[in-house]
Coordinates of C-alpha atoms and ligand atoms in Angstrom, one line a residue:
X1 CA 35.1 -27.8 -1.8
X2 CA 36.2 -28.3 -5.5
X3 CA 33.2 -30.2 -6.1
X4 CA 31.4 -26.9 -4.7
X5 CA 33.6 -24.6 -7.0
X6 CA 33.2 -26.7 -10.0
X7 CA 29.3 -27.0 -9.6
X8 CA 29.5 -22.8 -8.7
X9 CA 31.0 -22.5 -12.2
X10 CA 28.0 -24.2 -13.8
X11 CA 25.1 -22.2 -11.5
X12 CA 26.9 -18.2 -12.0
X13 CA 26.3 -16.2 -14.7
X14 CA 29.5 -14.1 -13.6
X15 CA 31.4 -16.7 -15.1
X16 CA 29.6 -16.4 -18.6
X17 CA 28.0 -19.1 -19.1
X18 CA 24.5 -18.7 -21.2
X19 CA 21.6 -19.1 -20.0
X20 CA 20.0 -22.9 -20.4
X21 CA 16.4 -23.9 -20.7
X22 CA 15.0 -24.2 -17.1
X23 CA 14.7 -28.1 -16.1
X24 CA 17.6 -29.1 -18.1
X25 CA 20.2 -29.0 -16.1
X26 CA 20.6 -31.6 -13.6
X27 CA 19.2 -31.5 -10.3
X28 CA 22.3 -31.1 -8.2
X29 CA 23.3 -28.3 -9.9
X30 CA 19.6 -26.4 -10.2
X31 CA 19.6 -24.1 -7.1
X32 CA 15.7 -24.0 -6.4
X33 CA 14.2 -20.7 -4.9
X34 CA 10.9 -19.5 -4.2
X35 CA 9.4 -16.3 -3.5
X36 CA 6.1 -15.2 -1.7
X37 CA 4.5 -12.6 -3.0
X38 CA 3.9 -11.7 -6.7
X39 CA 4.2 -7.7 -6.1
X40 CA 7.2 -5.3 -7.6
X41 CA 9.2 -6.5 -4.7
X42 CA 8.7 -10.3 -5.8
X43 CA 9.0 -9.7 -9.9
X44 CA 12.5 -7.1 -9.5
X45 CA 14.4 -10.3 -7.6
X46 CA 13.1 -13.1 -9.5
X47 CA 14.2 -10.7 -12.7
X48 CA 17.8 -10.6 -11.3
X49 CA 18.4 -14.4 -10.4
X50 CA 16.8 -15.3 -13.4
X51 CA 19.3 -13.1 -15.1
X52 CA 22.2 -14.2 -12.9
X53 CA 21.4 -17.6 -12.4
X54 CA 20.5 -19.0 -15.1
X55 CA 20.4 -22.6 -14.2
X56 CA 17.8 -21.6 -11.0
X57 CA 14.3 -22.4 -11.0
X58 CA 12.3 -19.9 -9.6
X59 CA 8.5 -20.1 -8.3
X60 CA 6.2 -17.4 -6.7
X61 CA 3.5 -18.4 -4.7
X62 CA 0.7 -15.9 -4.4
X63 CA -1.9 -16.0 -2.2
X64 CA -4.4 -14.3 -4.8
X65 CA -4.9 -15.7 -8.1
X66 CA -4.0 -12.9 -9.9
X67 CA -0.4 -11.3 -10.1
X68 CA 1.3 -7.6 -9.5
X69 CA 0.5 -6.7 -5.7
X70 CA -0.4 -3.4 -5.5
X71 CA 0.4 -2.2 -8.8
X72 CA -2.7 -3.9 -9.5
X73 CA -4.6 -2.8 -6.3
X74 CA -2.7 -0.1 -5.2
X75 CA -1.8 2.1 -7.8
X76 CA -5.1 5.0 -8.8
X77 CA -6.9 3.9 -12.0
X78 CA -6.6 7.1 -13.4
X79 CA -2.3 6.6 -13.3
X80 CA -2.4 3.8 -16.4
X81 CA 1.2 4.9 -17.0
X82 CA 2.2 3.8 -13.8
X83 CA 1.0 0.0 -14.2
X84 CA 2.8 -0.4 -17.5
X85 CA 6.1 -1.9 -14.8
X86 CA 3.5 -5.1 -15.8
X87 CA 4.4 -5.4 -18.8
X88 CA 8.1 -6.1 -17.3
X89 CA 6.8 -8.3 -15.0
X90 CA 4.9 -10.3 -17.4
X91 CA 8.4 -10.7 -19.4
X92 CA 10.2 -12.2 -16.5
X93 CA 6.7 -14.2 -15.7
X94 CA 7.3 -15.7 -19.1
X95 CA 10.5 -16.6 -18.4
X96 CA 11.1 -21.0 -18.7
X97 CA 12.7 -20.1 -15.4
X98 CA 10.0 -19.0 -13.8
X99 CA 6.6 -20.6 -12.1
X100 CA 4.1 -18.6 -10.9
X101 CA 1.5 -20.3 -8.5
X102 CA -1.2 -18.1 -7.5
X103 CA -3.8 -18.6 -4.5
X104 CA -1.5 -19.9 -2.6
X105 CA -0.9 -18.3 1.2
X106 CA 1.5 -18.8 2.9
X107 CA 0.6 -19.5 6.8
X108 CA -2.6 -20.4 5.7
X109 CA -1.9 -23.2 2.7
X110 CA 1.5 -23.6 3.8
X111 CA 4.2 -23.4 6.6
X112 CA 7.8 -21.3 6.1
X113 CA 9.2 -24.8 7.2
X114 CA 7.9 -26.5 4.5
X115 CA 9.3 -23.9 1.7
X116 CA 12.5 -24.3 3.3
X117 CA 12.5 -28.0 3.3
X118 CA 11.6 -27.8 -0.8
X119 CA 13.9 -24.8 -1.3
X120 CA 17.6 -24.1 -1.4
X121 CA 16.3 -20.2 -0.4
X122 CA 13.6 -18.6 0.2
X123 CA 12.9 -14.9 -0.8
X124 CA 9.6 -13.5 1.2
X125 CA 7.8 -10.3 -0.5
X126 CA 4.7 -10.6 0.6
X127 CA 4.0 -6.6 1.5
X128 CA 2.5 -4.9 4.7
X129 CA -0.7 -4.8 4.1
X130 CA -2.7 -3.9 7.7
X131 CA -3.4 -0.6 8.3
X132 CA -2.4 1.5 10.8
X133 CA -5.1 2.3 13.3
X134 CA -5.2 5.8 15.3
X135 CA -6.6 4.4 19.0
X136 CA -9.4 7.3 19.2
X137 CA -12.3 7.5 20.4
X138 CA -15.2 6.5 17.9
X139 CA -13.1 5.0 15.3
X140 CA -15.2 2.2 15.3
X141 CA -18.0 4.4 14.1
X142 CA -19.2 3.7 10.3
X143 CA -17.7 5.5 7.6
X144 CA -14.7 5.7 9.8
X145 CA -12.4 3.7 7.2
X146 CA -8.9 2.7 5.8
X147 CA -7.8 4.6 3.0
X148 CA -5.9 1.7 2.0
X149 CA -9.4 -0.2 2.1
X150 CA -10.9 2.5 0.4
X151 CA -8.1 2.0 -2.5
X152 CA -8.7 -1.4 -2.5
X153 CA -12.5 -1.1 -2.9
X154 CA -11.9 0.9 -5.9
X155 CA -9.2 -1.5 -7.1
X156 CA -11.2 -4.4 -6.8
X157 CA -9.4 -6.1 -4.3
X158 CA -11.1 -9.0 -3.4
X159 CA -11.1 -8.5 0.4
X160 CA -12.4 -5.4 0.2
X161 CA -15.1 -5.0 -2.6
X162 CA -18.2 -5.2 0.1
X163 CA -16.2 -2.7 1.9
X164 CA -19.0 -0.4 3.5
X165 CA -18.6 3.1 1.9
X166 CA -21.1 5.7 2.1
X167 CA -21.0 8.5 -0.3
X168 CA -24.1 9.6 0.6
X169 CA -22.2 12.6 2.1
X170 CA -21.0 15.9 1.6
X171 CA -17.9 16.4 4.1
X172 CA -14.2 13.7 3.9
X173 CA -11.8 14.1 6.3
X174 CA -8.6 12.4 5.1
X175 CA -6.2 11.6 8.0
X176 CA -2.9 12.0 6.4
X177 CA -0.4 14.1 3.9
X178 CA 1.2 11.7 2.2
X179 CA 0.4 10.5 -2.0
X180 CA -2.6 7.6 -1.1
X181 CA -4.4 10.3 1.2
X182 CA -3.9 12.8 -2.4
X183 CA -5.1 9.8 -4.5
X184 CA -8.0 9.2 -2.5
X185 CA -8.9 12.5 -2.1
X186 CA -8.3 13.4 -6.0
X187 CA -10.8 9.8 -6.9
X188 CA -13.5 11.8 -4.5
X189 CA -13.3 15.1 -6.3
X190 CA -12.4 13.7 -10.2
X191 CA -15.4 14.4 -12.1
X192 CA -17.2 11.1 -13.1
X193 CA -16.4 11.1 -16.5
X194 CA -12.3 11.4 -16.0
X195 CA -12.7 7.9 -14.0
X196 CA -15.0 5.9 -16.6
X197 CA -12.9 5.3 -18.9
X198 CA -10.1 3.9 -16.3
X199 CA -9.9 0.4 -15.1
X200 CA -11.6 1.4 -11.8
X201 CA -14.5 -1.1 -10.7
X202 CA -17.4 -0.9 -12.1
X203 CA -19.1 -0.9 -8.4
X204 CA -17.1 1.8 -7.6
X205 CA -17.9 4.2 -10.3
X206 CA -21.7 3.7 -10.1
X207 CA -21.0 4.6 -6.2
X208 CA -19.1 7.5 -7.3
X209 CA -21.3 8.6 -9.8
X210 CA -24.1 9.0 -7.0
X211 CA -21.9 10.8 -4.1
X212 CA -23.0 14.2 -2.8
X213 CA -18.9 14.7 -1.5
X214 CA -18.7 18.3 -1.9
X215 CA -15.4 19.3 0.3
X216 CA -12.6 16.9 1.3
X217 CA -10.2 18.0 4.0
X218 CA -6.8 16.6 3.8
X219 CA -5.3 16.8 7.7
X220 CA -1.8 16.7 8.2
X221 CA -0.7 16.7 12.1
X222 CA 2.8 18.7 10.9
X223 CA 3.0 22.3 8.5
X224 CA 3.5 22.5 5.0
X225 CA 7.6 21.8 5.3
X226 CA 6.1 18.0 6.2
X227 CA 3.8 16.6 3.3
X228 CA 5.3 13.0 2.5
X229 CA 2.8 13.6 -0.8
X230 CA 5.2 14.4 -4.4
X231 CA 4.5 17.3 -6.6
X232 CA 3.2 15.6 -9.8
X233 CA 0.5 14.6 -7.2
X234 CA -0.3 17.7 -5.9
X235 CA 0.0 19.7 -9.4
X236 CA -3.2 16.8 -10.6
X237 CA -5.2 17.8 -7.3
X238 CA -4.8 21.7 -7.8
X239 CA -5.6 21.1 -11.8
X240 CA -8.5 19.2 -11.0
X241 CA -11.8 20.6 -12.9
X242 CA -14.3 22.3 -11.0
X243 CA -12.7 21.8 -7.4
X244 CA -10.7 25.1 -5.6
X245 CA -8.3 24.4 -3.8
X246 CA -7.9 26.4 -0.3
X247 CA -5.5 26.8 2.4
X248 CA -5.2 29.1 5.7
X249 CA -2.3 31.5 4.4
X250 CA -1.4 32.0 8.1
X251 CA 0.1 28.3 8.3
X252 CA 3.2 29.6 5.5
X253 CA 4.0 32.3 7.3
X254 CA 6.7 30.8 9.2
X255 CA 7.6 28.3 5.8
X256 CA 8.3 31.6 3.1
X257 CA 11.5 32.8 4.2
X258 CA 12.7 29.1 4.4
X259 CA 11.7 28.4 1.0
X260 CA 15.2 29.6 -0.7
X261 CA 17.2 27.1 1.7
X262 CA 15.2 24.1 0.9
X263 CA 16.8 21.4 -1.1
X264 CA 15.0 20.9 -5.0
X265 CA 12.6 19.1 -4.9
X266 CA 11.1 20.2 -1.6
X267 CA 11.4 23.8 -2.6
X268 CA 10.1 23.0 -6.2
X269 CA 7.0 21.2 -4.2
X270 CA 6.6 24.3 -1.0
X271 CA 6.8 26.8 -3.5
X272 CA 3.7 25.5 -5.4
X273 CA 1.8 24.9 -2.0
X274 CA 2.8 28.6 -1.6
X275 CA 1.3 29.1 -4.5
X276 CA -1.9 27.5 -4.0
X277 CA -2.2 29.2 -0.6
X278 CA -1.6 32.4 -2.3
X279 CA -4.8 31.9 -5.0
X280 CA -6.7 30.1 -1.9
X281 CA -10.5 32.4 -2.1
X282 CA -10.9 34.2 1.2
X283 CA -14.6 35.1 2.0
X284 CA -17.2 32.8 1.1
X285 CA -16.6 29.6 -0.8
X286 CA -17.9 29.2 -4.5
X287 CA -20.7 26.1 -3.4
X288 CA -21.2 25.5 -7.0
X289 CA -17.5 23.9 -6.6
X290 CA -16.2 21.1 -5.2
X291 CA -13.7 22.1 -3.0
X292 CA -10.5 20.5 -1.6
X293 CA -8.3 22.1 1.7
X294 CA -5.0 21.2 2.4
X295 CA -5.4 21.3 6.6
X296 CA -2.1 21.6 8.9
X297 CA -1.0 21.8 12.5
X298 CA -4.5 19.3 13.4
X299 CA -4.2 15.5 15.2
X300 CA -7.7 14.0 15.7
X301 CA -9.0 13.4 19.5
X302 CA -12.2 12.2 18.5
X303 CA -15.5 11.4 16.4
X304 CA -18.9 11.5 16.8
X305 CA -21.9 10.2 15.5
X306 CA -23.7 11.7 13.2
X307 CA -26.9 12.9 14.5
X308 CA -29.1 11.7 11.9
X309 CA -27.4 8.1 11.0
X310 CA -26.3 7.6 15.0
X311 CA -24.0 4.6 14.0
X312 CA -22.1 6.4 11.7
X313 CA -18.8 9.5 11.8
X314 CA -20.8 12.9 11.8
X315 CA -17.9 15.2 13.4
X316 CA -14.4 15.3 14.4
X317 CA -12.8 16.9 17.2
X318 CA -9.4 18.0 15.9
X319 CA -6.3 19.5 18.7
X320 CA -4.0 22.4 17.2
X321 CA -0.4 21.5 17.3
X322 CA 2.6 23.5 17.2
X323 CA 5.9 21.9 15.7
X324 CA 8.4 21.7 18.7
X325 CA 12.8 22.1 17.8
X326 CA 12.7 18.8 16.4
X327 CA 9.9 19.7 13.6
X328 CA 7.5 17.3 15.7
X329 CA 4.3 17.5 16.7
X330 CA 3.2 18.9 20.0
X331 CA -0.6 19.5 20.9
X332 CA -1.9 22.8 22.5
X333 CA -4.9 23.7 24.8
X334 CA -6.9 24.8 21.4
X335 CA -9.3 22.1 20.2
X336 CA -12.1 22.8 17.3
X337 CA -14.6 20.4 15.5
X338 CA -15.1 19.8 11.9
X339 CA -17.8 18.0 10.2
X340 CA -16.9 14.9 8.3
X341 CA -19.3 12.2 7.2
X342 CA -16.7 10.0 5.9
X343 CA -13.2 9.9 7.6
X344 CA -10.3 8.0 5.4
X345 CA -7.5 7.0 7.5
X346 CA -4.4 6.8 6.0
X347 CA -1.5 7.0 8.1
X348 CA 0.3 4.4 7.6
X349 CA 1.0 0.4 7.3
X350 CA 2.3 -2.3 8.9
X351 CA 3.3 -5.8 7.6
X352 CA 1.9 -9.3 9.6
X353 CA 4.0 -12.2 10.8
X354 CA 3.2 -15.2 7.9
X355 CA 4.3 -17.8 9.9
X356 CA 5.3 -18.0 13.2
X357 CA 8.8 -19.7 12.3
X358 CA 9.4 -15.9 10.5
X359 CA 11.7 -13.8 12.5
X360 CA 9.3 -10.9 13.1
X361 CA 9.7 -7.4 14.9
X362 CA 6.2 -6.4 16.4
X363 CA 6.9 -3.2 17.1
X364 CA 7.7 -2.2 14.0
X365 CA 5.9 -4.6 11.7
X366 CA 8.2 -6.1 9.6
X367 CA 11.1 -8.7 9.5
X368 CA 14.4 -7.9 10.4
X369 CA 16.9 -8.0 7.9
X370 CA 20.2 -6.5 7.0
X371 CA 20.1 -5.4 3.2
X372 CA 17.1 -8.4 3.1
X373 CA 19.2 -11.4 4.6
X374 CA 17.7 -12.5 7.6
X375 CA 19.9 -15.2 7.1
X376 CA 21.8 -17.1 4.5
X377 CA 19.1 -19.0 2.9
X378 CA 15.9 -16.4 4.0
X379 CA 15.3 -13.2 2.6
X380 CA 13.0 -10.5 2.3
X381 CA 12.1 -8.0 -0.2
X382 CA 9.9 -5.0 -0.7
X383 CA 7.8 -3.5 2.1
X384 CA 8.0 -6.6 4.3
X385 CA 12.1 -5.5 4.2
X386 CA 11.5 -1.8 4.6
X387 CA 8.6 -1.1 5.9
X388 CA 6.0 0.8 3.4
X389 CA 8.0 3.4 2.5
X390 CA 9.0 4.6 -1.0
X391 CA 7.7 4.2 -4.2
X392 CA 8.1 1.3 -7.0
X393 CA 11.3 2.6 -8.2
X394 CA 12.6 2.7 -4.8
X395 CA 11.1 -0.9 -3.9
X396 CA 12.5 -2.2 -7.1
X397 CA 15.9 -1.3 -5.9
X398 CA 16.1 -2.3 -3.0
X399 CA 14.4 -6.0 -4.5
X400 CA 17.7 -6.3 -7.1
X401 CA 20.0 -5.6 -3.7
X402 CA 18.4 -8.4 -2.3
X403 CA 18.3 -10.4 -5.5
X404 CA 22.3 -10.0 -5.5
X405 CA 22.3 -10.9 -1.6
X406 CA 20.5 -14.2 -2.6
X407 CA 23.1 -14.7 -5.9
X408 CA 26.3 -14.0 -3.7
X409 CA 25.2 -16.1 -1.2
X410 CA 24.3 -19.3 -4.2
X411 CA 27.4 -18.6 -5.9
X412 CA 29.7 -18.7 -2.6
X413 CA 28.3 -21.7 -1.3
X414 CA 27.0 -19.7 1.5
X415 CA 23.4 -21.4 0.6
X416 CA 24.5 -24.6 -0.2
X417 CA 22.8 -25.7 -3.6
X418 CA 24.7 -28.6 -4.2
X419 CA 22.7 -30.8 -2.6
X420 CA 19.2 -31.2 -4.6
X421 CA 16.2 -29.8 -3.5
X422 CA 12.3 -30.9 -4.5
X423 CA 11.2 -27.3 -5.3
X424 CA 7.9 -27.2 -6.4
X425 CA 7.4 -31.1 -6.8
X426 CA 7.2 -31.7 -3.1
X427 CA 4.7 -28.4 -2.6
X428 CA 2.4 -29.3 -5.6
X429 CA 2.0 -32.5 -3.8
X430 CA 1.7 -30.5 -0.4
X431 CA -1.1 -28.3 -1.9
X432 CA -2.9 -30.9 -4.0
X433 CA -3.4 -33.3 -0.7
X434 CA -4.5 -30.3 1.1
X435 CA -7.2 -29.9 -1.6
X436 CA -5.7 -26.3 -2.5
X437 CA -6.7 -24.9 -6.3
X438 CA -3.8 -23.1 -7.6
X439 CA -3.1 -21.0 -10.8
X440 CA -0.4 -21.0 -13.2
X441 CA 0.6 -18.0 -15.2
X442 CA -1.7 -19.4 -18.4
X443 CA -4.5 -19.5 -16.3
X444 CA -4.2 -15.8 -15.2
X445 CA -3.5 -15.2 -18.8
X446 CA -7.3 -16.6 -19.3
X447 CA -8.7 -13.8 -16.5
X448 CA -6.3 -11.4 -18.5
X449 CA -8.2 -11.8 -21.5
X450 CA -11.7 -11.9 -20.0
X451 CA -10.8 -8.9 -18.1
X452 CA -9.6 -6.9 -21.2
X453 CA -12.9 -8.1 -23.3
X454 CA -14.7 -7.2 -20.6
X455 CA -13.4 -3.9 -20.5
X456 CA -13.4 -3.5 -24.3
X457 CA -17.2 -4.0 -24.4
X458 CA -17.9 -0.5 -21.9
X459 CA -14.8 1.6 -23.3
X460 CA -12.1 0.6 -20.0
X461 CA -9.1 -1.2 -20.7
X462 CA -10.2 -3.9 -18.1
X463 CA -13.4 -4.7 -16.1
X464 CA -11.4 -6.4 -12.8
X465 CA -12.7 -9.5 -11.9
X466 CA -13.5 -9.0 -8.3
X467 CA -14.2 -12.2 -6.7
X468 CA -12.0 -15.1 -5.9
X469 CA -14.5 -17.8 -6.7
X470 CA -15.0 -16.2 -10.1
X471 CA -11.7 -15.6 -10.6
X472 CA -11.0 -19.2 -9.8
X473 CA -13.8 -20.1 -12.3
X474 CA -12.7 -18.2 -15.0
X475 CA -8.3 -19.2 -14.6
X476 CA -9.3 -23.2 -14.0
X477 CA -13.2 -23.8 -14.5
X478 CA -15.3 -23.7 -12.5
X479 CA -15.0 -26.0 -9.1
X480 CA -11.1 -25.7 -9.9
X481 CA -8.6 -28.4 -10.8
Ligands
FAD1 C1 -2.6 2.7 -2.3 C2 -1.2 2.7 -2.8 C3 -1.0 3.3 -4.0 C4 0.3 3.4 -4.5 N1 0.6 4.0 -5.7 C5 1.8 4.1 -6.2 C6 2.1 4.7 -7.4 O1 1.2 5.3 -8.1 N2 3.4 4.8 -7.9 C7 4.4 4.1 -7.2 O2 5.5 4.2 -7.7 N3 4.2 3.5 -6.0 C8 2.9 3.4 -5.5 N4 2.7 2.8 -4.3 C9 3.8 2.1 -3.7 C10 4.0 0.7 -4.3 O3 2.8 0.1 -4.5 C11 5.0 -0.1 -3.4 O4 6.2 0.5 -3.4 C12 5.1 -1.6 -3.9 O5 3.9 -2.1 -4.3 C13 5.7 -2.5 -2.7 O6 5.9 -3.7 -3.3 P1 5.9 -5.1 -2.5 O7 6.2 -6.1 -3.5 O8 6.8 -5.0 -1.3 O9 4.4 -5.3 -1.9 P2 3.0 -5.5 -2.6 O10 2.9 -4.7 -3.9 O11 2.0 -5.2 -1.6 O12 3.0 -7.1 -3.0 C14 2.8 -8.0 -2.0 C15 2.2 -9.3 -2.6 O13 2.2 -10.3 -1.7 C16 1.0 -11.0 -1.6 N5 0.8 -11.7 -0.3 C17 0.5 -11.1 0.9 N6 0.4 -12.0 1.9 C18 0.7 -13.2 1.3 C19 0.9 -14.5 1.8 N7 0.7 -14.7 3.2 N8 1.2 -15.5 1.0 C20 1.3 -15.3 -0.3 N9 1.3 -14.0 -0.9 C21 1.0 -13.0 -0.1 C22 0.0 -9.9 -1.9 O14 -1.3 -10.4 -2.4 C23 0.7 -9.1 -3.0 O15 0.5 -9.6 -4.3 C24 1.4 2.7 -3.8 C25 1.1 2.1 -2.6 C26 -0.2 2.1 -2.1 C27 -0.5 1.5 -0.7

């Protein structure tokens, strides 16, 4: 035990001492840690233990060669502000305690047994990134798609750049109320020349730049009370050029004389829907416009195909709900069909089991965990923890709780460090004998650089590489190290 206590006074940063260059301590007494995952979740922990522990080595293993999750893929190219949390990131990336390893899966290149072997703990973050399906009929029909896919086309997400979009259409259903459903249906209705100068892909603007999308219907199953989407969203959607908002003003009738009782911010954001139902045009729509309607009180029951493409979504058949004591959902008898010849789904998320050593809770898609421990020595962070729910600032802290769970546990021997671990030697040896190409932080810095010059040359502040092999090509040559 005193050996413990004297080596815990070498490892904690609560007892003051400075930080030390990474790899000179000795091994005993370098508690080794890896996370999966290179999203906020991943980069807001390693910032705390790097901060708190400054004898620790920390790695990240990505499966993509490229870093940042979804603020990369995720967040809308026409929010630059948002992604600047990289520039954070990149300063704890560039910390001599940290390793990043990209294109590296785990489940795939490696097993949760393995890391554990190397590591003293292990920190999972790697998201939930399946999508929620709805279990109608005809959702298999073309054009029937995941928002979240649909993001990621945009994005250039690798997975999902041959994504099959047509825009060739003039009616978008979007199944959802919460802020990727507004994003999405704010990228349909943006005027081209907003997006061009954005980081978006360069396959997705020329595919934008060609759509016929004239009306996008954003279908909430719940009233206005309900919307999971944030003001600052909605005030961009209703200031959008050349697109009118428009809204049934029966569906606030019941919401107005609740409006004073509402706490801040959802007054602040029912009394602008109120608003925007109040200038919503009655009559006949202006066709010149592009025009976007906030729908309520609708579930879909079905699609149909389109009479004239057969394999692809021409119509929906939508049931009326009523909201029930409880505020939820109950369907009537009333049915009515819309036409929509691109439906984006975007209900929600769901995260997958990595490995099948991972504690896992199928129902709800994610690991259990209290406050991220799943147990002293594995932890998760981000959306795996919580489901996908909240926003960066709220994944970020809820990723330094868990980055003090994993320093309390170090520091009280609850993880016991003071034996030492291989870290990364033993999985770079793992990885090179199963012929896996990884990428270190310089090597993205090269696909940084190409991306940015790339960009530079057509007025965007990056042209995304797109393509693992290619990005492969550019971060280690091509055919990989
Ligand atoms: C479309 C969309 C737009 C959003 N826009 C905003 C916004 O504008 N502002 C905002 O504040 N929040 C936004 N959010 C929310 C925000 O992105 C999340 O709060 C945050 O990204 C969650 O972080 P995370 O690290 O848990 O997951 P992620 O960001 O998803 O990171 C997970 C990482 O793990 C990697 N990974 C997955 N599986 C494996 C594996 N098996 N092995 C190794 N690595 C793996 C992934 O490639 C990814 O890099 C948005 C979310 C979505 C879906």
């Amino acid at each position: 035990m005193r050996q413990l206590l004297l080596w815990v006074g070498h490892t904690c940063n609560r007892l003051r001492i400075l930080p030390q260059k990474r790899f000179s301590s000795s091994a005993a007494s370098t508690p080794k840690i890896c996370i999966v995952g290179s999203g906020p979740a991943s980069f807001y922990a390693a910032q705390h233990l790097i901060k708190t522990l400054p004898r620790a080595e920390v790695d990240i293993y990505e499966q993509l060669p490229v870093p940042f999750g979804l603020v990369r893929f995720g967040v809308a190219p026409d929010h630059p502000e948002v992604k600047n949390v990289m520039n954070t990131f990149t300063k704890t990336a560039k910390s001599p305690q940290l390793r990043f390893i990209g294109n590296v899966t785990l489940g795939r290149d490696l097993s949760l047994r393995e890391l554990r072997d190397a590591y003293h703990a292990v920190l999972l973050a790697y998201g939930a990134d399946e999508d929620q399906e709805l279990g109608v009929n005809g959702e298999k029909l073309s054009n029937v798609l995941s928002a979240r896919r649909f993001v990621g086309w945009y994005n250039g997400l690798p997975r999902d750049t041959d994504l099959p979009v047509d825009l060739n259409v003039e009616e978008v259903a979007v199944l959802g109320q919460g802020n990727v459903a507004l994003d999405v249906a704010r990228i349909l209705l943006t005027p081209i020349d907003r997006l061009k100068n954005t980081d978006i892909t360069e396959h997705a603007l020329e595919a934008l730049s060609r759509s016929r999308v004239r009306r996008v219907r954003l279908i909430g199953r719940r009233g206005p009370l309900q919307v999971a989407f944030t003001i600052k969203e909605l005030r961009e959607m209703l200031a959008l050029p050349d697109c009118i908002t428009v809204c049934k003003l029966q569906d606030f009738e019941a919401v107005r004389p609740l409006v004073p009782g509402l706490e801040r911010p959802r007054r602040r954001l029912t009394e602008l829907l109120c608003k925007a139902a109040d200038s919503s045009p009655s009559g006949d729509l202006d066709e010149s416009k592009r025009h976007f309607h906030l729908v309520f009180f609708r579930s879909p029951l079905s699609f149909y195909p389109s009479p004239d493409v057969p394999h692809a979504v021409g119509s929906m058949k939508l049931v009326v709900n009523q909201l029930d004591g409880q505020q939820q959902a109950v369907p009537t008898a009333i049915t009515e069909t819309v036409q929509c010849g691109l439906v984006l789904r975007s209900i929600g998320y769901r995260s997958t089991q990595a490995d099948p050593a991972l504690p896992f809770d199928t129902g709800r898609g994610r690991v259990p965990n209290i406050s991220g421990v799943v147990h002293p020595g594995l932890y998760v962070a981000g959306w795996l923890a919580t489901g996908p729910v909240g926003v960066i600032l709220s994944t970020m802290t809820q990723a330094f709780g868990v980055g003090r769970a994993v320093e309390a546990d170090v520091c009280s021997g609850r993880v016991d460090a003071s034996q030492a671990r291989p870290g990364h030697t033993a999985v770079a040896k793992l990885l090179s004998d199963r012929g896996v190409t990884t990428v270190s932080w310089k090597d993205w810095e090269r696909v940084d650089a190409v991306e940015r010059s790339r960009g530079e040359k057509v007025g965007k502040p990056r042209e995304k590489i797109v393509d693992v092999q290619e990005m492969l090509a550019v971060s280690v040559g091509a055919g990989g190290t």
